[in-house]
PDB file of N, CA and C in Angstrom:
ATOM      1  N   UNK A   1      12.995   5.149  -4.534  1.00  0.00           N
ATOM      2  CA  UNK A   1      11.545   5.135  -4.630  1.00  0.00           C
ATOM      3  C   UNK A   1      10.980   4.744  -3.269  1.00  0.00           C
ATOM      4  N   UNK A   2      10.010   5.494  -2.827  1.00  0.00           N
ATOM      5  CA  UNK A   2       9.322   5.221  -1.562  1.00  0.00           C
ATOM      6  C   UNK A   2       7.983   4.581  -1.888  1.00  0.00           C
ATOM      7  N   UNK A   3       7.732   3.409  -1.308  1.00  0.00           N
ATOM      8  CA  UNK A   3       6.503   2.675  -1.573  1.00  0.00           C
ATOM      9  C   UNK A   3       5.707   2.516  -0.286  1.00  0.00           C
ATOM     10  N   UNK A   4       4.429   2.821  -0.356  1.00  0.00           N
ATOM     11  CA  UNK A   4       3.521   2.610   0.767  1.00  0.00           C
ATOM     12  C   UNK A   4       2.725   1.344   0.501  1.00  0.00           C
ATOM     13  N   UNK A   5       2.777   0.413   1.435  1.00  0.00           N
ATOM     14  CA  UNK A   5       1.996  -0.812   1.351  1.00  0.00           C
ATOM     15  C   UNK A   5       0.867  -0.683   2.363  1.00  0.00           C
ATOM     16  N   UNK A   6      -0.357  -0.599   1.867  1.00  0.00           N
ATOM     17  CA  UNK A   6      -1.517  -0.475   2.743  1.00  0.00           C
ATOM     18  C   UNK A   6      -2.077  -1.862   2.997  1.00  0.00           C
ATOM     19  N   UNK A   7      -1.904  -2.323   4.227  1.00  0.00           N
ATOM     20  CA  UNK A   7      -2.334  -3.654   4.630  1.00  0.00           C
ATOM     21  C   UNK A   7      -1.128  -4.480   5.052  1.00  0.00           C
ATOM     22  N   UNK A   8      -1.077  -4.852   6.336  1.00  0.00           N
ATOM     23  CA  UNK A   8       0.065  -5.589   6.879  1.00  0.00           C
ATOM     24  C   UNK A   8      -0.262  -7.062   7.109  1.00  0.00           C
ATOM     25  N   UNK A   9      -1.227  -7.576   6.377  1.00  0.00           N
ATOM     26  CA  UNK A   9      -1.545  -8.992   6.476  1.00  0.00           C
ATOM     27  C   UNK A   9      -0.535  -9.826   5.702  1.00  0.00           C
ATOM     28  N   UNK A  10      -0.899 -11.048   5.397  1.00  0.00           N
ATOM     29  CA  UNK A  10       0.025 -11.970   4.721  1.00  0.00           C
ATOM     30  C   UNK A  10       0.496 -11.425   3.375  1.00  0.00           C
ATOM     31  N   UNK A  11      -0.414 -10.887   2.572  1.00  0.00           N
ATOM     32  CA  UNK A  11      -0.048 -10.392   1.241  1.00  0.00           C
ATOM     33  C   UNK A  11       0.805  -9.129   1.357  1.00  0.00           C
ATOM     34  N   UNK A  12       0.409  -8.202   2.209  1.00  0.00           N
ATOM     35  CA  UNK A  12       1.167  -6.967   2.379  1.00  0.00           C
ATOM     36  C   UNK A  12       2.562  -7.214   2.919  1.00  0.00           C
ATOM     37  N   UNK A  13       2.676  -8.113   3.893  1.00  0.00           N
ATOM     38  CA  UNK A  13       3.993  -8.424   4.465  1.00  0.00           C
ATOM     39  C   UNK A  13       4.905  -9.056   3.423  1.00  0.00           C
ATOM     40  N   UNK A  14       4.369  -9.991   2.659  1.00  0.00           N
ATOM     41  CA  UNK A  14       5.176 -10.650   1.621  1.00  0.00           C
ATOM     42  C   UNK A  14       5.578  -9.654   0.533  1.00  0.00           C
ATOM     43  N   UNK A  15       4.652  -8.804   0.119  1.00  0.00           N
ATOM     44  CA  UNK A  15       4.959  -7.802  -0.910  1.00  0.00           C
ATOM     45  C   UNK A  15       6.043  -6.845  -0.418  1.00  0.00           C
ATOM     46  N   UNK A  16       5.935  -6.394   0.818  1.00  0.00           N
ATOM     47  CA  UNK A  16       6.937  -5.483   1.374  1.00  0.00           C
ATOM     48  C   UNK A  16       8.310  -6.142   1.384  1.00  0.00           C
ATOM     49  N   UNK A  17       8.365  -7.388   1.775  1.00  0.00           N
ATOM     50  CA  UNK A  17       9.634  -8.124   1.809  1.00  0.00           C
ATOM     51  C   UNK A  17      10.240  -8.218   0.407  1.00  0.00           C
ATOM     52  N   UNK A  18       9.416  -8.523  -0.584  1.00  0.00           N
ATOM     53  CA  UNK A  18       9.888  -8.625  -1.966  1.00  0.00           C
ATOM     54  C   UNK A  18      10.374  -7.271  -2.476  1.00  0.00           C
ATOM     55  N   UNK A  19       9.620  -6.218  -2.201  1.00  0.00           N
ATOM     56  CA  UNK A  19       9.980  -4.885  -2.684  1.00  0.00           C
ATOM     57  C   UNK A  19      11.310  -4.420  -2.110  1.00  0.00           C
ATOM     58  N   UNK A  20      11.578  -4.763  -0.876  1.00  0.00           N
ATOM     59  CA  UNK A  20      12.831  -4.353  -0.247  1.00  0.00           C
ATOM     60  C   UNK A  20      14.041  -5.057  -0.845  1.00  0.00           C
ATOM     61  N   UNK A  21      13.816  -6.034  -1.686  1.00  0.00           N
ATOM     62  CA  UNK A  21      14.904  -6.712  -2.383  1.00  0.00           C
ATOM     63  C   UNK A  21      15.442  -5.920  -3.560  1.00  0.00           C
ATOM     64  N   UNK A  22      14.784  -4.830  -3.896  1.00  0.00           N
ATOM     65  CA  UNK A  22      15.211  -4.000  -5.028  1.00  0.00           C
ATOM     66  C   UNK A  22      15.964  -2.772  -4.522  1.00  0.00           C
ATOM     67  N   UNK A  23      17.128  -2.512  -5.097  1.00  0.00           N
ATOM     68  CA  UNK A  23      17.931  -1.360  -4.696  1.00  0.00           C
ATOM     69  C   UNK A  23      17.216  -0.037  -4.949  1.00  0.00           C
ATOM     70  N   UNK A  24      16.359   0.013  -5.956  1.00  0.00           N
ATOM     71  CA  UNK A  24      15.649   1.247  -6.287  1.00  0.00           C
ATOM     72  C   UNK A  24      14.619   1.633  -5.221  1.00  0.00           C
ATOM     73  N   UNK A  25      14.236   0.685  -4.396  1.00  0.00           N
ATOM     74  CA  UNK A  25      13.269   0.959  -3.327  1.00  0.00           C
ATOM     75  C   UNK A  25      14.047   1.452  -2.109  1.00  0.00           C
ATOM     76  N   UNK A  26      13.891   2.718  -1.808  1.00  0.00           N
ATOM     77  CA  UNK A  26      14.626   3.310  -0.690  1.00  0.00           C
ATOM     78  C   UNK A  26      13.929   3.111   0.646  1.00  0.00           C
ATOM     79  N   UNK A  27      12.591   3.006   0.607  1.00  0.00           N
ATOM     80  CA  UNK A  27      11.834   2.834   1.847  1.00  0.00           C
ATOM     81  C   UNK A  27      10.483   2.209   1.533  1.00  0.00           C
ATOM     82  N   UNK A  28      10.052   1.324   2.426  1.00  0.00           N
ATOM     83  CA  UNK A  28       8.702   0.783   2.374  1.00  0.00           C
ATOM     84  C   UNK A  28       8.000   1.214   3.654  1.00  0.00           C
ATOM     85  N   UNK A  29       6.884   1.896   3.490  1.00  0.00           N
ATOM     86  CA  UNK A  29       6.068   2.322   4.619  1.00  0.00           C
ATOM     87  C   UNK A  29       4.878   1.371   4.689  1.00  0.00           C
ATOM     88  N   UNK A  30       4.808   0.604   5.739  1.00  0.00           N
ATOM     89  CA  UNK A  30       3.703  -0.339   5.922  1.00  0.00           C
ATOM     90  C   UNK A  30       2.627   0.369   6.738  1.00  0.00           C
ATOM     91  N   UNK A  31       1.421   0.323   6.247  1.00  0.00           N
ATOM     92  CA  UNK A  31       0.319   1.086   6.817  1.00  0.00           C
ATOM     93  C   UNK A  31      -0.817   0.119   7.127  1.00  0.00           C
ATOM     94  N   UNK A  32      -1.264   0.102   8.369  1.00  0.00           N
ATOM     95  CA  UNK A  32      -2.347  -0.801   8.755  1.00  0.00           C
ATOM     96  C   UNK A  32      -3.072  -0.201   9.950  1.00  0.00           C
ATOM     97  N   UNK A  33      -4.342  -0.554  10.104  1.00  0.00           N
ATOM     98  CA  UNK A  33      -5.105  -0.064  11.250  1.00  0.00           C
ATOM     99  C   UNK A  33      -4.701  -0.783  12.535  1.00  0.00           C
ATOM    100  N   UNK A  34      -4.104  -1.966  12.424  1.00  0.00           N
ATOM    101  CA  UNK A  34      -3.640  -2.738  13.576  1.00  0.00           C
ATOM    102  C   UNK A  34      -2.160  -2.420  13.817  1.00  0.00           C
ATOM    103  N   UNK A  35      -1.907  -1.524  14.762  1.00  0.00           N
ATOM    104  CA  UNK A  35      -0.543  -1.053  15.020  1.00  0.00           C
ATOM    105  C   UNK A  35       0.387  -2.189  15.443  1.00  0.00           C
ATOM    106  N   UNK A  36      -0.092  -3.113  16.260  1.00  0.00           N
ATOM    107  CA  UNK A  36       0.757  -4.215  16.726  1.00  0.00           C
ATOM    108  C   UNK A  36       1.196  -5.104  15.566  1.00  0.00           C
ATOM    109  N   UNK A  37       0.260  -5.438  14.689  1.00  0.00           N
ATOM    110  CA  UNK A  37       0.599  -6.267  13.531  1.00  0.00           C
ATOM    111  C   UNK A  37       1.578  -5.542  12.623  1.00  0.00           C
ATOM    112  N   UNK A  38       1.324  -4.271  12.392  1.00  0.00           N
ATOM    113  CA  UNK A  38       2.186  -3.467  11.525  1.00  0.00           C
ATOM    114  C   UNK A  38       3.604  -3.402  12.098  1.00  0.00           C
ATOM    115  N   UNK A  39       3.721  -3.140  13.392  1.00  0.00           N
ATOM    116  CA  UNK A  39       5.035  -3.075  14.029  1.00  0.00           C
ATOM    117  C   UNK A  39       5.762  -4.410  13.964  1.00  0.00           C
ATOM    118  N   UNK A  40       5.034  -5.495  14.148  1.00  0.00           N
ATOM    119  CA  UNK A  40       5.652  -6.824  14.097  1.00  0.00           C
ATOM    120  C   UNK A  40       6.223  -7.118  12.716  1.00  0.00           C
ATOM    121  N   UNK A  41       5.476  -6.777  11.676  1.00  0.00           N
ATOM    122  CA  UNK A  41       5.950  -7.012  10.317  1.00  0.00           C
ATOM    123  C   UNK A  41       7.162  -6.131  10.027  1.00  0.00           C
ATOM    124  N   UNK A  42       7.085  -4.861  10.374  1.00  0.00           N
ATOM    125  CA  UNK A  42       8.185  -3.933  10.107  1.00  0.00           C
ATOM    126  C   UNK A  42       9.457  -4.372  10.828  1.00  0.00           C
ATOM    127  N   UNK A  43       9.326  -4.874  12.039  1.00  0.00           N
ATOM    128  CA  UNK A  43      10.524  -5.287  12.784  1.00  0.00           C
ATOM    129  C   UNK A  43      11.230  -6.455  12.112  1.00  0.00           C
ATOM    130  N   UNK A  44      10.515  -7.204  11.291  1.00  0.00           N
ATOM    131  CA  UNK A  44      11.131  -8.334  10.587  1.00  0.00           C
ATOM    132  C   UNK A  44      11.710  -7.939   9.227  1.00  0.00           C
ATOM    133  N   UNK A  45      11.485  -6.685   8.800  1.00  0.00           N
ATOM    134  CA  UNK A  45      11.877  -6.267   7.453  1.00  0.00           C
ATOM    135  C   UNK A  45      13.202  -5.509   7.374  1.00  0.00           C
ATOM    136  N   UNK A  46      13.650  -4.936   8.446  1.00  0.00           N
ATOM    137  CA  UNK A  46      14.923  -4.225   8.406  1.00  0.00           C
ATOM    138  C   UNK A  46      14.778  -2.721   8.410  1.00  0.00           C
ATOM    139  N   UNK A  47      15.921  -2.052   8.241  1.00  0.00           N
ATOM    140  CA  UNK A  47      16.000  -0.605   8.444  1.00  0.00           C
ATOM    141  C   UNK A  47      15.314   0.238   7.373  1.00  0.00           C
ATOM    142  N   UNK A  48      15.055  -0.306   6.195  1.00  0.00           N
ATOM    143  CA  UNK A  48      14.398   0.493   5.147  1.00  0.00           C
ATOM    144  C   UNK A  48      12.884   0.406   5.234  1.00  0.00           C
ATOM    145  N   UNK A  49      12.371  -0.243   6.276  1.00  0.00           N
ATOM    146  CA  UNK A  49      10.920  -0.354   6.461  1.00  0.00           C
ATOM    147  C   UNK A  49      10.516   0.408   7.711  1.00  0.00           C
ATOM    148  N   UNK A  50       9.329   0.984   7.646  1.00  0.00           N
ATOM    149  CA  UNK A  50       8.799   1.643   8.837  1.00  0.00           C
ATOM    150  C   UNK A  50       7.285   1.509   8.852  1.00  0.00           C
ATOM    151  N   UNK A  51       6.737   1.616  10.048  1.00  0.00           N
ATOM    152  CA  UNK A  51       5.293   1.482  10.230  1.00  0.00           C
ATOM    153  C   UNK A  51       4.655   2.855  10.317  1.00  0.00           C
ATOM    154  N   UNK A  52       3.430   2.922   9.848  1.00  0.00           N
ATOM    155  CA  UNK A  52       2.655   4.157   9.979  1.00  0.00           C
ATOM    156  C   UNK A  52       1.200   3.777  10.188  1.00  0.00           C
ATOM    157  N   UNK A  53       0.643   4.259  11.268  1.00  0.00           N
ATOM    158  CA  UNK A  53      -0.774   4.023  11.549  1.00  0.00           C
ATOM    159  C   UNK A  53      -1.447   5.389  11.514  1.00  0.00           C
ATOM    160  N   UNK A  54      -2.230   5.599  10.479  1.00  0.00           N
ATOM    161  CA  UNK A  54      -2.848   6.894  10.253  1.00  0.00           C
ATOM    162  C   UNK A  54      -4.049   6.694   9.340  1.00  0.00           C
ATOM    163  N   UNK A  55      -5.055   7.542   9.463  1.00  0.00           N
ATOM    164  CA  UNK A  55      -6.188   7.431   8.535  1.00  0.00           C
ATOM    165  C   UNK A  55      -5.870   7.963   7.139  1.00  0.00           C
ATOM    166  N   UNK A  56      -4.736   8.644   7.008  1.00  0.00           N
ATOM    167  CA  UNK A  56      -4.337   9.222   5.725  1.00  0.00           C
ATOM    168  C   UNK A  56      -3.532   8.225   4.897  1.00  0.00           C
ATOM    169  N   UNK A  57      -3.614   8.359   3.580  1.00  0.00           N
ATOM    170  CA  UNK A  57      -2.759   7.571   2.692  1.00  0.00           C
ATOM    171  C   UNK A  57      -1.358   8.175   2.780  1.00  0.00           C
ATOM    172  N   UNK A  58      -0.345   7.362   3.096  1.00  0.00           N
ATOM    173  CA  UNK A  58       1.011   7.903   3.276  1.00  0.00           C
ATOM    174  C   UNK A  58       1.571   8.529   2.007  1.00  0.00           C
ATOM    175  N   UNK A  59       2.500   9.474   2.183  1.00  0.00           N
ATOM    176  CA  UNK A  59       3.225  10.028   1.041  1.00  0.00           C
ATOM    177  C   UNK A  59       4.144   8.953   0.496  1.00  0.00           C
ATOM    178  N   UNK A  60       4.093   8.756  -0.805  1.00  0.00           N
ATOM    179  CA  UNK A  60       4.918   7.727  -1.444  1.00  0.00           C
ATOM    180  C   UNK A  60       4.890   7.938  -2.948  1.00  0.00           C
ATOM    181  N   UNK A  61       5.857   7.324  -3.619  1.00  0.00           N
ATOM    182  CA  UNK A  61       5.859   7.356  -5.077  1.00  0.00           C
ATOM    183  C   UNK A  61       4.813   6.396  -5.634  1.00  0.00           C
ATOM    184  N   UNK A  62       4.568   5.327  -4.890  1.00  0.00           N
ATOM    185  CA  UNK A  62       3.622   4.303  -5.312  1.00  0.00           C
ATOM    186  C   UNK A  62       2.899   3.775  -4.088  1.00  0.00           C
ATOM    187  N   UNK A  63       1.606   3.520  -4.232  1.00  0.00           N
ATOM    188  CA  UNK A  63       0.794   2.951  -3.157  1.00  0.00           C
ATOM    189  C   UNK A  63       0.333   1.573  -3.611  1.00  0.00           C
ATOM    190  N   UNK A  64       0.656   0.559  -2.814  1.00  0.00           N
ATOM    191  CA  UNK A  64       0.236  -0.814  -3.088  1.00  0.00           C
ATOM    192  C   UNK A  64      -0.893  -1.158  -2.140  1.00  0.00           C
ATOM    193  N   UNK A  65      -2.054  -1.477  -2.694  1.00  0.00           N
ATOM    194  CA  UNK A  65      -3.236  -1.790  -1.888  1.00  0.00           C
ATOM    195  C   UNK A  65      -3.345  -3.301  -1.669  1.00  0.00           C
ATOM    196  N   UNK A  66      -3.158  -3.720  -0.407  1.00  0.00           N
ATOM    197  CA  UNK A  66      -3.315  -5.129  -0.046  1.00  0.00           C
ATOM    198  C   UNK A  66      -4.345  -5.268   1.072  1.00  0.00           C
ATOM    199  N   UNK A  67      -5.171  -4.250   1.232  1.00  0.00           N
ATOM    200  CA  UNK A  67      -6.202  -4.235   2.269  1.00  0.00           C
ATOM    201  C   UNK A  67      -7.336  -5.184   1.876  1.00  0.00           C
ATOM    202  N   UNK A  68      -8.257  -5.475   2.813  1.00  0.00           N
ATOM    203  CA  UNK A  68      -9.380  -6.358   2.490  1.00  0.00           C
ATOM    204  C   UNK A  68     -10.226  -5.837   1.324  1.00  0.00           C
ATOM    205  N   UNK A  69     -10.899  -6.741   0.665  1.00  0.00           N
ATOM    206  CA  UNK A  69     -11.787  -6.389  -0.443  1.00  0.00           C
ATOM    207  C   UNK A  69     -12.832  -5.389   0.014  1.00  0.00           C
ATOM    208  N   UNK A  70     -13.204  -4.526  -0.903  1.00  0.00           N
ATOM    209  CA  UNK A  70     -14.225  -3.540  -0.627  1.00  0.00           C
ATOM    210  C   UNK A  70     -13.657  -2.163  -0.324  1.00  0.00           C
ATOM    211  N   UNK A  71     -12.357  -2.082  -0.052  1.00  0.00           N
ATOM    212  CA  UNK A  71     -11.735  -0.808   0.317  1.00  0.00           C
ATOM    213  C   UNK A  71     -10.862  -0.229  -0.790  1.00  0.00           C
ATOM    214  N   UNK A  72     -10.595  -0.983  -1.838  1.00  0.00           N
ATOM    215  CA  UNK A  72      -9.609  -0.591  -2.840  1.00  0.00           C
ATOM    216  C   UNK A  72     -10.020   0.644  -3.645  1.00  0.00           C
ATOM    217  N   UNK A  73     -11.268   0.739  -4.038  1.00  0.00           N
ATOM    218  CA  UNK A  73     -11.711   1.865  -4.863  1.00  0.00           C
ATOM    219  C   UNK A  73     -11.529   3.201  -4.173  1.00  0.00           C
ATOM    220  N   UNK A  74     -11.999   3.318  -2.944  1.00  0.00           N
ATOM    221  CA  UNK A  74     -11.906   4.579  -2.212  1.00  0.00           C
ATOM    222  C   UNK A  74     -10.454   4.945  -1.918  1.00  0.00           C
ATOM    223  N   UNK A  75      -9.651   3.968  -1.499  1.00  0.00           N
ATOM    224  CA  UNK A  75      -8.243   4.247  -1.214  1.00  0.00           C
ATOM    225  C   UNK A  75      -7.489   4.641  -2.480  1.00  0.00           C
ATOM    226  N   UNK A  76      -7.782   3.952  -3.573  1.00  0.00           N
ATOM    227  CA  UNK A  76      -7.129   4.290  -4.843  1.00  0.00           C
ATOM    228  C   UNK A  76      -7.496   5.699  -5.277  1.00  0.00           C
ATOM    229  N   UNK A  77      -8.756   6.064  -5.142  1.00  0.00           N
ATOM    230  CA  UNK A  77      -9.192   7.411  -5.531  1.00  0.00           C
ATOM    231  C   UNK A  77      -8.450   8.474  -4.727  1.00  0.00           C
ATOM    232  N   UNK A  78      -8.336   8.254  -3.415  1.00  0.00           N
ATOM    233  CA  UNK A  78      -7.618   9.200  -2.556  1.00  0.00           C
ATOM    234  C   UNK A  78      -6.157   9.313  -2.972  1.00  0.00           C
ATOM    235  N   UNK A  79      -5.524   8.180  -3.212  1.00  0.00           N
ATOM    236  CA  UNK A  79      -4.107   8.184  -3.603  1.00  0.00           C
ATOM    237  C   UNK A  79      -3.897   8.846  -4.961  1.00  0.00           C
ATOM    238  N   UNK A  80      -4.751   8.546  -5.915  1.00  0.00           N
ATOM    239  CA  UNK A  80      -4.624   9.125  -7.258  1.00  0.00           C
ATOM    240  C   UNK A  80      -4.802  10.638  -7.204  1.00  0.00           C
ATOM    241  N   UNK A  81      -5.773  11.078  -6.441  1.00  0.00           N
ATOM    242  CA  UNK A  81      -6.016  12.525  -6.326  1.00  0.00           C
ATOM    243  C   UNK A  81      -4.861  13.247  -5.639  1.00  0.00           C
ATOM    244  N   UNK A  82      -4.073  12.484  -4.868  1.00  0.00           N
ATOM    245  CA  UNK A  82      -2.884  13.052  -4.216  1.00  0.00           C
ATOM    246  C   UNK A  82      -1.653  12.939  -5.114  1.00  0.00           C
ATOM    247  N   UNK A  83      -1.849  12.443  -6.344  1.00  0.00           N
ATOM    248  CA  UNK A  83      -0.759  12.373  -7.309  1.00  0.00           C
ATOM    249  C   UNK A  83       0.111  11.134  -7.204  1.00  0.00           C
ATOM    250  N   UNK A  84      -0.392  10.097  -6.561  1.00  0.00           N
ATOM    251  CA  UNK A  84       0.395   8.878  -6.390  1.00  0.00           C
ATOM    252  C   UNK A  84      -0.018   7.812  -7.399  1.00  0.00           C
ATOM    253  N   UNK A  85       0.922   6.968  -7.771  1.00  0.00           N
ATOM    254  CA  UNK A  85       0.618   5.796  -8.585  1.00  0.00           C
ATOM    255  C   UNK A  85       0.045   4.730  -7.663  1.00  0.00           C
ATOM    256  N   UNK A  86      -0.857   3.897  -8.204  1.00  0.00           N
ATOM    257  CA  UNK A  86      -1.537   2.903  -7.375  1.00  0.00           C
ATOM    258  C   UNK A  86      -1.499   1.539  -8.038  1.00  0.00           C
ATOM    259  N   UNK A  87      -1.239   0.509  -7.226  1.00  0.00           N
ATOM    260  CA  UNK A  87      -1.347  -0.882  -7.648  1.00  0.00           C
ATOM    261  C   UNK A  87      -2.261  -1.571  -6.644  1.00  0.00           C
ATOM    262  N   UNK A  88      -3.225  -2.327  -7.140  1.00  0.00           N
ATOM    263  CA  UNK A  88      -4.149  -3.069  -6.283  1.00  0.00           C
ATOM    264  C   UNK A  88      -3.986  -4.558  -6.547  1.00  0.00           C
ATOM    265  N   UNK A  89      -4.057  -5.349  -5.489  1.00  0.00           N
ATOM    266  CA  UNK A  89      -3.990  -6.801  -5.647  1.00  0.00           C
ATOM    267  C   UNK A  89      -5.362  -7.453  -5.529  1.00  0.00           C
ATOM    268  N   UNK A  90      -6.411  -6.657  -5.479  1.00  0.00           N
ATOM    269  CA  UNK A  90      -7.756  -7.216  -5.309  1.00  0.00           C
ATOM    270  C   UNK A  90      -8.235  -7.933  -6.563  1.00  0.00           C
ATOM    271  N   UNK A  91      -8.923  -9.052  -6.335  1.00  0.00           N
ATOM    272  CA  UNK A  91      -9.589  -9.738  -7.437  1.00  0.00           C
ATOM    273  C   UNK A  91     -11.109  -9.715  -7.241  1.00  0.00           C
ATOM    274  N   UNK A  92     -11.556  -8.871  -6.315  1.00  0.00           N
ATOM    275  CA  UNK A  92     -12.973  -8.713  -6.044  1.00  0.00           C
ATOM    276  C   UNK A  92     -13.609  -7.886  -7.157  1.00  0.00           C
ATOM    277  N   UNK A  93     -14.709  -8.376  -7.712  1.00  0.00           N
ATOM    278  CA  UNK A  93     -15.343  -7.694  -8.857  1.00  0.00           C
ATOM    279  C   UNK A  93     -15.728  -6.249  -8.543  1.00  0.00           C
ATOM    280  N   UNK A  94     -16.263  -5.999  -7.354  1.00  0.00           N
ATOM    281  CA  UNK A  94     -16.648  -4.629  -6.997  1.00  0.00           C
ATOM    282  C   UNK A  94     -15.428  -3.713  -6.933  1.00  0.00           C
ATOM    283  N   UNK A  95     -14.329  -4.222  -6.367  1.00  0.00           N
ATOM    284  CA  UNK A  95     -13.091  -3.429  -6.328  1.00  0.00           C
ATOM    285  C   UNK A  95     -12.590  -3.136  -7.734  1.00  0.00           C
ATOM    286  N   UNK A  96     -12.587  -4.141  -8.578  1.00  0.00           N
ATOM    287  CA  UNK A  96     -12.085  -3.962  -9.945  1.00  0.00           C
ATOM    288  C   UNK A  96     -12.939  -2.940 -10.690  1.00  0.00           C
ATOM    289  N   UNK A  97     -14.256  -3.025 -10.539  1.00  0.00           N
ATOM    290  CA  UNK A  97     -15.133  -2.053 -11.197  1.00  0.00           C
ATOM    291  C   UNK A  97     -14.880  -0.642 -10.665  1.00  0.00           C
ATOM    292  N   UNK A  98     -14.685  -0.518  -9.343  1.00  0.00           N
ATOM    293  CA  UNK A  98     -14.403   0.796  -8.764  1.00  0.00           C
ATOM    294  C   UNK A  98     -13.076   1.343  -9.288  1.00  0.00           C
ATOM    295  N   UNK A  99     -12.101   0.481  -9.454  1.00  0.00           N
ATOM    296  CA  UNK A  99     -10.810   0.906  -9.999  1.00  0.00           C
ATOM    297  C   UNK A  99     -10.938   1.325 -11.458  1.00  0.00           C
ATOM    298  N   UNK A 100     -11.709   0.578 -12.221  1.00  0.00           N
ATOM    299  CA  UNK A 100     -11.915   0.919 -13.631  1.00  0.00           C
ATOM    300  C   UNK A 100     -12.645   2.262 -13.760  1.00  0.00           C
ATOM    301  N   UNK A 101     -13.524   2.553 -12.801  1.00  0.00           N
ATOM    302  CA  UNK A 101     -14.232   3.835 -12.813  1.00  0.00           C
ATOM    303  C   UNK A 101     -13.282   5.023 -12.615  1.00  0.00           C
ATOM    304  N   UNK A 102     -12.079   4.755 -12.111  1.00  0.00           N
ATOM    305  CA  UNK A 102     -11.086   5.804 -11.894  1.00  0.00           C
ATOM    306  C   UNK A 102     -10.221   6.059 -13.115  1.00  0.00           C
ATOM    307  N   UNK A 103     -10.491   5.364 -14.198  1.00  0.00           N
ATOM    308  CA  UNK A 103      -9.641   5.458 -15.395  1.00  0.00           C
ATOM    309  C   UNK A 103      -9.447   6.890 -15.853  1.00  0.00           C
ATOM    310  N   UNK A 104     -10.483   7.694 -15.807  1.00  0.00           N
ATOM    311  CA  UNK A 104     -10.380   9.088 -16.270  1.00  0.00           C
ATOM    312  C   UNK A 104      -9.477   9.936 -15.378  1.00  0.00           C
ATOM    313  N   UNK A 105      -9.258   9.482 -14.154  1.00  0.00           N
ATOM    314  CA  UNK A 105      -8.391  10.239 -13.231  1.00  0.00           C
ATOM    315  C   UNK A 105      -6.960   9.793 -13.390  1.00  0.00           C
TER     316      UNK A 105
END
């Protein structure tokens, strides 16, 4: 399983590290707008992790959203429309409402 983690901050880095502990996870693609931060996190994760800096949602079996609040709804919509499963860690009410609005998709 290939997992894309969007957001290389504290939560994204920790989630990527945990996910790589599972044999079923073949690759974790860490995606962040800050290339230096993304590269630093990936270098600490090992060979099954790689960095990607792109405006596009990476190809993956699952997309984990750990980006700042306010961005989860739009990113989830893009990922869902591309046929990807999505998990969000946001507890922001606006993000949660935007995610719930995607239920029909």
